[in-house]
Amino acid sequence: MNSSGDSTPRSDTNRFRMLKFLRIGFSLILLSIFIVGIFRTSFYFFIYLTNWGLTLTAIYFLVSSISYYYSKYMPATFILFETVWCIGWCIFVVFWGIVGPLKGHDIITDILLHILPIVLVIIDFALNEIIMSRKHCVFPIGVSMVYLICINVPYSIAVHEVYPLMNYKNVWTYLILFLSLAIQISALEIGIWIKRKQIGNQRILELELEGAKVISSVQNV
């Protein structure tokens, strides 16, 4: 598992503490938005990939906060980060590039759902030391496929299209799906490249060894 990298940078005490409190604060903010969304829309909340992304991002910040006290949750933190990083960028680009101009909502809702989550993830990315792995692209893509097969396709065909242009009867549907896949893969590749430039190869090796020890200790529990 190569996305090992300690998500809590102990080498820098100030950054460590800052990231810890930011994650706790971010989890509370996103959980509040999640609760309001559930009460306002009920079942329909999970029809949109945006809300799947919001939920996963809230879970990521919650689990990463808990991992400071219980290291056994650290491996889950790595995978969750890779997942919300890729899906978050996909939601941001597709919404503001395609969906938003065709199906606008009120600006406050758009900012809270389509900008805020990825901004919080970017802040976390700048401060953490999570080393992402190409082979973990299966996680964001897997989540997207579950959403697509279980929610988007049946609802769009049987009830009404969830997103403009995506009715599975035109070429636009499949172009958007291909674009979404390309964005997720590109986001992961760019994240890997930036993090390696940011941290350096020697530190990456240290983090991979440290992460391997954490994972081994969790597996032996």
PDB file of C-alpha atoms in Angstrom:
ATOM      1  CA  MET A   1       0.000   0.000   0.000  1.00  0.00           C
ATOM      2  CA  ASN A   2       2.028   2.896  -1.292  1.00  0.00           C
ATOM      3  CA  SER A   3      -0.222   5.735  -0.224  1.00  0.00           C
ATOM      4  CA  SER A   4       1.331   5.224   3.149  1.00  0.00           C
ATOM      5  CA  GLY A   5       2.715   8.636   4.145  1.00  0.00           C
ATOM      6  CA  ASP A   6       1.859   9.988   7.512  1.00  0.00           C
ATOM      7  CA  SER A   7      -1.178  12.209   7.163  1.00  0.00           C
ATOM      8  CA  THR A   8      -0.182  13.943  10.394  1.00  0.00           C
ATOM      9  CA  PRO A   9       3.208  15.620   9.777  1.00  0.00           C
ATOM     10  CA  ARG A  10       5.024  15.101  13.083  1.00  0.00           C
ATOM     11  CA  SER A  11       8.228  16.671  11.731  1.00  0.00           C
ATOM     12  CA  ASP A  12       6.621  20.100  11.979  1.00  0.00           C
ATOM     13  CA  THR A  13       4.827  20.613  15.294  1.00  0.00           C
ATOM     14  CA  ASN A  14       3.105  23.848  14.305  1.00  0.00           C
ATOM     15  CA  ARG A  15       1.832  22.433  11.025  1.00  0.00           C
ATOM     16  CA  PHE A  16       0.807  19.246  12.823  1.00  0.00           C
ATOM     17  CA  ARG A  17      -1.319  21.185  15.294  1.00  0.00           C
ATOM     18  CA  MET A  18      -2.732  23.492  12.639  1.00  0.00           C
ATOM     19  CA  LEU A  19      -3.777  20.565  10.447  1.00  0.00           C
ATOM     20  CA  LYS A  20      -5.308  18.781  13.424  1.00  0.00           C
ATOM     21  CA  PHE A  21      -7.542  21.701  14.373  1.00  0.00           C
ATOM     22  CA  LEU A  22      -8.365  22.516  10.755  1.00  0.00           C
ATOM     23  CA  ARG A  23      -9.534  18.954  10.163  1.00  0.00           C
ATOM     24  CA  ILE A  24     -11.754  19.041  13.226  1.00  0.00           C
ATOM     25  CA  GLY A  25     -13.203  22.389  12.141  1.00  0.00           C
ATOM     26  CA  PHE A  26     -13.661  21.281   8.531  1.00  0.00           C
ATOM     27  CA  SER A  27     -15.457  18.111   9.627  1.00  0.00           C
ATOM     28  CA  LEU A  28     -17.899  20.144  11.732  1.00  0.00           C
ATOM     29  CA  ILE A  29     -18.578  22.572   8.863  1.00  0.00           C
ATOM     30  CA  LEU A  30     -19.235  19.819   6.314  1.00  0.00           C
ATOM     31  CA  LEU A  31     -21.272  17.695   8.716  1.00  0.00           C
ATOM     32  CA  SER A  32     -23.474  20.748   9.365  1.00  0.00           C
ATOM     33  CA  ILE A  33     -24.031  21.213   5.618  1.00  0.00           C
ATOM     34  CA  PHE A  34     -24.729  17.483   5.296  1.00  0.00           C
ATOM     35  CA  ILE A  35     -27.354  17.516   8.070  1.00  0.00           C
ATOM     36  CA  VAL A  36     -29.105  20.577   6.620  1.00  0.00           C
ATOM     37  CA  GLY A  37     -29.090  18.961   3.171  1.00  0.00           C
ATOM     38  CA  ILE A  38     -30.593  15.721   4.484  1.00  0.00           C
ATOM     39  CA  PHE A  39     -33.395  17.577   6.263  1.00  0.00           C
ATOM     40  CA  ARG A  40     -34.137  19.726   3.206  1.00  0.00           C
ATOM     41  CA  THR A  41     -34.103  17.024   0.539  1.00  0.00           C
ATOM     42  CA  SER A  42     -34.432  13.685   2.372  1.00  0.00           C
ATOM     43  CA  PHE A  43     -33.985  10.725  -0.014  1.00  0.00           C
ATOM     44  CA  TYR A  44     -33.250  12.988  -2.981  1.00  0.00           C
ATOM     45  CA  PHE A  45     -30.034  14.164  -1.315  1.00  0.00           C
ATOM     46  CA  PHE A  46     -28.118  11.139  -2.600  1.00  0.00           C
ATOM     47  CA  ILE A  47     -29.357  11.430  -6.179  1.00  0.00           C
ATOM     48  CA  TYR A  48     -26.499  13.838  -6.889  1.00  0.00           C
ATOM     49  CA  LEU A  49     -22.815  12.914  -7.027  1.00  0.00           C
ATOM     50  CA  THR A  50     -22.127  16.329  -5.500  1.00  0.00           C
ATOM     51  CA  ASN A  51     -23.724  15.179  -2.261  1.00  0.00           C
ATOM     52  CA  TRP A  52     -21.835  11.902  -2.348  1.00  0.00           C
ATOM     53  CA  GLY A  53     -18.675  13.988  -2.597  1.00  0.00           C
ATOM     54  CA  LEU A  54     -19.765  16.232   0.279  1.00  0.00           C
ATOM     55  CA  THR A  55     -20.556  13.212   2.455  1.00  0.00           C
ATOM     56  CA  LEU A  56     -17.259  11.463   1.701  1.00  0.00           C
ATOM     57  CA  THR A  57     -15.308  14.675   2.331  1.00  0.00           C
ATOM     58  CA  ALA A  58     -17.027  15.129   5.706  1.00  0.00           C
ATOM     59  CA  ILE A  59     -16.217  11.496   6.545  1.00  0.00           C
ATOM     60  CA  TYR A  60     -12.592  12.027   5.496  1.00  0.00           C
ATOM     61  CA  PHE A  61     -12.117  14.997   7.806  1.00  0.00           C
ATOM     62  CA  LEU A  62     -13.884  13.175  10.640  1.00  0.00           C
ATOM     63  CA  VAL A  63     -11.797   9.998  10.263  1.00  0.00           C
ATOM     64  CA  SER A  64      -8.551  11.955   9.823  1.00  0.00           C
ATOM     65  CA  SER A  65      -9.343  13.852  13.037  1.00  0.00           C
ATOM     66  CA  ILE A  66      -9.975  10.590  14.889  1.00  0.00           C
ATOM     67  CA  SER A  67      -6.740   9.089  13.490  1.00  0.00           C
ATOM     68  CA  TYR A  68      -4.731  11.516  15.639  1.00  0.00           C
ATOM     69  CA  TYR A  69      -5.933   9.561  18.666  1.00  0.00           C
ATOM     70  CA  TYR A  70      -6.404   6.113  17.102  1.00  0.00           C
ATOM     71  CA  SER A  71      -3.694   5.327  14.547  1.00  0.00           C
ATOM     72  CA  LYS A  72      -5.552   2.228  13.324  1.00  0.00           C
ATOM     73  CA  TYR A  73      -7.759   4.580  11.287  1.00  0.00           C
ATOM     74  CA  MET A  74      -4.780   6.077   9.451  1.00  0.00           C
ATOM     75  CA  PRO A  75      -4.848   3.673   6.444  1.00  0.00           C
ATOM     76  CA  ALA A  76      -8.507   4.577   5.892  1.00  0.00           C
ATOM     77  CA  THR A  77      -7.506   8.239   6.005  1.00  0.00           C
ATOM     78  CA  PHE A  78      -5.065   7.767   3.124  1.00  0.00           C
ATOM     79  CA  ILE A  79      -7.628   6.068   0.888  1.00  0.00           C
ATOM     80  CA  LEU A  80     -10.391   8.515   1.783  1.00  0.00           C
ATOM     81  CA  PHE A  81      -8.146  11.447   0.899  1.00  0.00           C
ATOM     82  CA  GLU A  82      -7.303  10.023  -2.521  1.00  0.00           C
ATOM     83  CA  THR A  83     -11.002   9.400  -3.110  1.00  0.00           C
ATOM     84  CA  VAL A  84     -12.256  12.861  -2.155  1.00  0.00           C
ATOM     85  CA  TRP A  85      -9.357  14.538  -3.974  1.00  0.00           C
ATOM     86  CA  CYS A  86     -10.280  12.893  -7.286  1.00  0.00           C
ATOM     87  CA  ILE A  87     -14.065  13.077  -6.924  1.00  0.00           C
ATOM     88  CA  GLY A  88     -13.898  16.641  -5.606  1.00  0.00           C
ATOM     89  CA  TRP A  89     -12.039  17.873  -8.671  1.00  0.00           C
ATOM     90  CA  CYS A  90     -14.420  15.974 -10.939  1.00  0.00           C
ATOM     91  CA  ILE A  91     -17.446  17.610  -9.301  1.00  0.00           C
ATOM     92  CA  PHE A  92     -15.863  21.064  -9.439  1.00  0.00           C
ATOM     93  CA  VAL A  93     -14.851  20.936 -13.105  1.00  0.00           C
ATOM     94  CA  VAL A  94     -17.983  19.224 -14.456  1.00  0.00           C
ATOM     95  CA  PHE A  95     -20.391  21.400 -12.485  1.00  0.00           C
ATOM     96  CA  TRP A  96     -18.833  24.767 -13.295  1.00  0.00           C
ATOM     97  CA  GLY A  97     -17.928  23.763 -16.832  1.00  0.00           C
ATOM     98  CA  ILE A  98     -21.153  22.013 -17.887  1.00  0.00           C
ATOM     99  CA  VAL A  99     -23.916  21.556 -15.312  1.00  0.00           C
ATOM    100  CA  GLY A 100     -23.921  24.970 -13.647  1.00  0.00           C
ATOM    101  CA  PRO A 101     -24.399  27.044 -16.817  1.00  0.00           C
ATOM    102  CA  LEU A 102     -27.255  24.742 -17.905  1.00  0.00           C
ATOM    103  CA  LYS A 103     -28.924  24.206 -14.553  1.00  0.00           C
ATOM    104  CA  GLY A 104     -28.109  26.973 -12.134  1.00  0.00           C
ATOM    105  CA  HIS A 105     -29.093  27.026  -8.470  1.00  0.00           C
ATOM    106  CA  ASP A 106     -28.801  29.822  -5.943  1.00  0.00           C
ATOM    107  CA  ILE A 107     -25.223  31.013  -5.630  1.00  0.00           C
ATOM    108  CA  ILE A 108     -24.925  30.226  -1.895  1.00  0.00           C
ATOM    109  CA  THR A 109     -25.865  26.578  -2.455  1.00  0.00           C
ATOM    110  CA  ASP A 110     -23.479  26.342  -5.394  1.00  0.00           C
ATOM    111  CA  ILE A 111     -20.587  27.690  -3.332  1.00  0.00           C
ATOM    112  CA  LEU A 112     -21.308  25.435  -0.344  1.00  0.00           C
ATOM    113  CA  LEU A 113     -21.636  22.276  -2.430  1.00  0.00           C
ATOM    114  CA  HIS A 114     -19.405  22.810  -5.459  1.00  0.00           C
ATOM    115  CA  ILE A 115     -16.562  25.013  -4.203  1.00  0.00           C
ATOM    116  CA  LEU A 116     -16.197  24.740  -0.418  1.00  0.00           C
ATOM    117  CA  PRO A 117     -15.471  20.969  -0.182  1.00  0.00           C
ATOM    118  CA  ILE A 118     -12.656  20.998  -2.748  1.00  0.00           C
ATOM    119  CA  VAL A 119     -11.190  24.198  -1.258  1.00  0.00           C
ATOM    120  CA  LEU A 120     -11.007  22.507   2.159  1.00  0.00           C
ATOM    121  CA  VAL A 121      -9.422  19.432   0.577  1.00  0.00           C
ATOM    122  CA  ILE A 122      -6.832  21.635  -1.186  1.00  0.00           C
ATOM    123  CA  ILE A 123      -5.928  23.279   2.138  1.00  0.00           C
ATOM    124  CA  ASP A 124      -5.513  19.832   3.680  1.00  0.00           C
ATOM    125  CA  PHE A 125      -3.434  18.714   0.679  1.00  0.00           C
ATOM    126  CA  ALA A 126      -1.072  21.669   1.147  1.00  0.00           C
ATOM    127  CA  LEU A 127      -0.432  20.750   4.780  1.00  0.00           C
ATOM    128  CA  ASN A 128      -0.548  16.941   4.880  1.00  0.00           C
ATOM    129  CA  GLU A 129       2.092  14.394   3.920  1.00  0.00           C
ATOM    130  CA  ILE A 130      -0.128  11.781   2.324  1.00  0.00           C
ATOM    131  CA  ILE A 131       1.613  10.017  -0.553  1.00  0.00           C
ATOM    132  CA  MET A 132      -0.953   9.088  -3.190  1.00  0.00           C
ATOM    133  CA  SER A 133      -0.688   5.973  -5.348  1.00  0.00           C
ATOM    134  CA  ARG A 134      -1.784   5.344  -8.939  1.00  0.00           C
ATOM    135  CA  LYS A 135      -3.167   1.936  -8.085  1.00  0.00           C
ATOM    136  CA  HIS A 136      -5.596   3.587  -5.684  1.00  0.00           C
ATOM    137  CA  CYS A 137      -7.466   5.202  -8.563  1.00  0.00           C
ATOM    138  CA  VAL A 138      -9.787   2.192  -8.173  1.00  0.00           C
ATOM    139  CA  PHE A 139     -11.304   3.808  -5.077  1.00  0.00           C
ATOM    140  CA  PRO A 140     -12.632   7.102  -6.535  1.00  0.00           C
ATOM    141  CA  ILE A 141     -13.539   5.374  -9.791  1.00  0.00           C
ATOM    142  CA  GLY A 142     -15.220   2.574  -7.838  1.00  0.00           C
ATOM    143  CA  VAL A 143     -17.316   5.045  -5.835  1.00  0.00           C
ATOM    144  CA  SER A 144     -18.280   6.832  -9.051  1.00  0.00           C
ATOM    145  CA  MET A 145     -19.299   3.541 -10.672  1.00  0.00           C
ATOM    146  CA  VAL A 146     -21.452   2.566  -7.685  1.00  0.00           C
ATOM    147  CA  TYR A 147     -23.180   5.959  -7.864  1.00  0.00           C
ATOM    148  CA  LEU A 148     -23.616   5.668 -11.620  1.00  0.00           C
ATOM    149  CA  ILE A 149     -25.003   2.120 -11.659  1.00  0.00           C
ATOM    150  CA  CYS A 150     -27.122   2.287  -8.511  1.00  0.00           C
ATOM    151  CA  ILE A 151     -28.434   5.859  -8.682  1.00  0.00           C
ATOM    152  CA  ASN A 152     -27.778   7.907 -11.794  1.00  0.00           C
ATOM    153  CA  VAL A 153     -28.598   5.406 -14.544  1.00  0.00           C
ATOM    154  CA  PRO A 154     -31.844   3.979 -13.098  1.00  0.00           C
ATOM    155  CA  TYR A 155     -33.145   7.378 -11.945  1.00  0.00           C
ATOM    156  CA  SER A 156     -32.278   9.132 -15.221  1.00  0.00           C
ATOM    157  CA  ILE A 157     -33.961   6.414 -17.287  1.00  0.00           C
ATOM    158  CA  ALA A 158     -36.989   5.682 -15.102  1.00  0.00           C
ATOM    159  CA  VAL A 159     -37.755   9.106 -13.610  1.00  0.00           C
ATOM    160  CA  HIS A 160     -35.879  12.130 -14.935  1.00  0.00           C
ATOM    161  CA  GLU A 161     -32.334  13.010 -15.923  1.00  0.00           C
ATOM    162  CA  VAL A 162     -30.274  13.912 -12.878  1.00  0.00           C
ATOM    163  CA  TYR A 163     -27.950  16.186 -14.837  1.00  0.00           C
ATOM    164  CA  PRO A 164     -28.556  18.157 -18.044  1.00  0.00           C
ATOM    165  CA  LEU A 165     -27.556  16.290 -21.225  1.00  0.00           C
ATOM    166  CA  MET A 166     -27.167  12.981 -19.370  1.00  0.00           C
ATOM    167  CA  ASN A 167     -30.166  10.852 -20.404  1.00  0.00           C
ATOM    168  CA  TYR A 168     -28.187   7.887 -21.832  1.00  0.00           C
ATOM    169  CA  LYS A 169     -29.818   8.442 -25.213  1.00  0.00           C
ATOM    170  CA  ASN A 170     -27.285  10.846 -26.704  1.00  0.00           C
ATOM    171  CA  VAL A 171     -23.567  11.150 -27.262  1.00  0.00           C
ATOM    172  CA  TRP A 172     -23.282  13.932 -24.664  1.00  0.00           C
ATOM    173  CA  THR A 173     -23.926  11.451 -21.882  1.00  0.00           C
ATOM    174  CA  TYR A 174     -20.917   9.355 -22.779  1.00  0.00           C
ATOM    175  CA  LEU A 175     -18.689  12.340 -23.472  1.00  0.00           C
ATOM    176  CA  ILE A 176     -19.432  13.652 -19.970  1.00  0.00           C
ATOM    177  CA  LEU A 177     -18.747  10.223 -18.470  1.00  0.00           C
ATOM    178  CA  PHE A 178     -15.423  10.009 -20.310  1.00  0.00           C
ATOM    179  CA  LEU A 179     -14.539  13.551 -19.215  1.00  0.00           C
ATOM    180  CA  SER A 180     -15.343  12.668 -15.594  1.00  0.00           C
ATOM    181  CA  LEU A 181     -13.061   9.639 -15.744  1.00  0.00           C
ATOM    182  CA  ALA A 182     -10.265  11.676 -17.339  1.00  0.00           C
ATOM    183  CA  ILE A 183     -10.565  14.380 -14.674  1.00  0.00           C
ATOM    184  CA  GLN A 184     -10.289  11.872 -11.837  1.00  0.00           C
ATOM    185  CA  ILE A 185      -7.235  10.158 -13.311  1.00  0.00           C
ATOM    186  CA  SER A 186      -5.617  13.523 -14.094  1.00  0.00           C
ATOM    187  CA  ALA A 187      -6.321  14.827 -10.581  1.00  0.00           C
ATOM    188  CA  LEU A 188      -4.597  11.805  -9.069  1.00  0.00           C
ATOM    189  CA  GLU A 189      -1.583  12.133 -11.380  1.00  0.00           C
ATOM    190  CA  ILE A 190      -1.242  15.856 -10.679  1.00  0.00           C
ATOM    191  CA  GLY A 191      -1.612  15.246  -6.947  1.00  0.00           C
ATOM    192  CA  ILE A 192       1.136  12.607  -7.027  1.00  0.00           C
ATOM    193  CA  TRP A 193       3.445  14.941  -8.965  1.00  0.00           C
ATOM    194  CA  ILE A 194       2.857  17.970  -6.715  1.00  0.00           C
ATOM    195  CA  LYS A 195       3.275  15.986  -3.514  1.00  0.00           C
ATOM    196  CA  ARG A 196       6.563  14.467  -4.682  1.00  0.00           C
ATOM    197  CA  LYS A 197       7.850  17.942  -5.561  1.00  0.00           C
ATOM    198  CA  GLN A 198       6.614  19.317  -2.256  1.00  0.00           C
ATOM    199  CA  ILE A 199       7.993  16.619   0.028  1.00  0.00           C
ATOM    200  CA  GLY A 200      11.060  15.258  -1.779  1.00  0.00           C
ATOM    201  CA  ASN A 201      12.115  11.677  -2.467  1.00  0.00           C
ATOM    202  CA  GLN A 202      13.951  11.103   0.816  1.00  0.00           C
ATOM    203  CA  ARG A 203      10.979  12.183   2.910  1.00  0.00           C
ATOM    204  CA  ILE A 204       8.679  10.055   0.748  1.00  0.00           C
ATOM    205  CA  LEU A 205      10.776   6.966   1.508  1.00  0.00           C
ATOM    206  CA  GLU A 206      10.613   7.760   5.225  1.00  0.00           C
ATOM    207  CA  LEU A 207       6.844   8.189   5.057  1.00  0.00           C
ATOM    208  CA  GLU A 208       6.371   4.964   3.122  1.00  0.00           C
ATOM    209  CA  LEU A 209       8.351   3.036   5.747  1.00  0.00           C
ATOM    210  CA  GLU A 210       6.459   4.732   8.565  1.00  0.00           C
ATOM    211  CA  GLY A 211       3.127   4.077   6.874  1.00  0.00           C
ATOM    212  CA  ALA A 212       4.026   0.429   6.291  1.00  0.00           C
ATOM    213  CA  LYS A 213       4.690   0.050  10.019  1.00  0.00           C
ATOM    214  CA  VAL A 214       1.326   1.617  10.875  1.00  0.00           C
ATOM    215  CA  ILE A 215      -0.517  -0.663   8.444  1.00  0.00           C
ATOM    216  CA  SER A 216       1.352  -3.711   9.747  1.00  0.00           C
ATOM    217  CA  SER A 217       0.473  -2.860  13.345  1.00  0.00           C
ATOM    218  CA  VAL A 218      -3.193  -2.395  12.410  1.00  0.00           C
ATOM    219  CA  GLN A 219      -3.287  -5.747  10.623  1.00  0.00           C
ATOM    220  CA  ASN A 220      -1.790  -7.466  13.658  1.00  0.00           C
ATOM    221  CA  VAL A 221      -4.400  -6.095  16.052  1.00  0.00           C
TER     222      VAL A 221
END
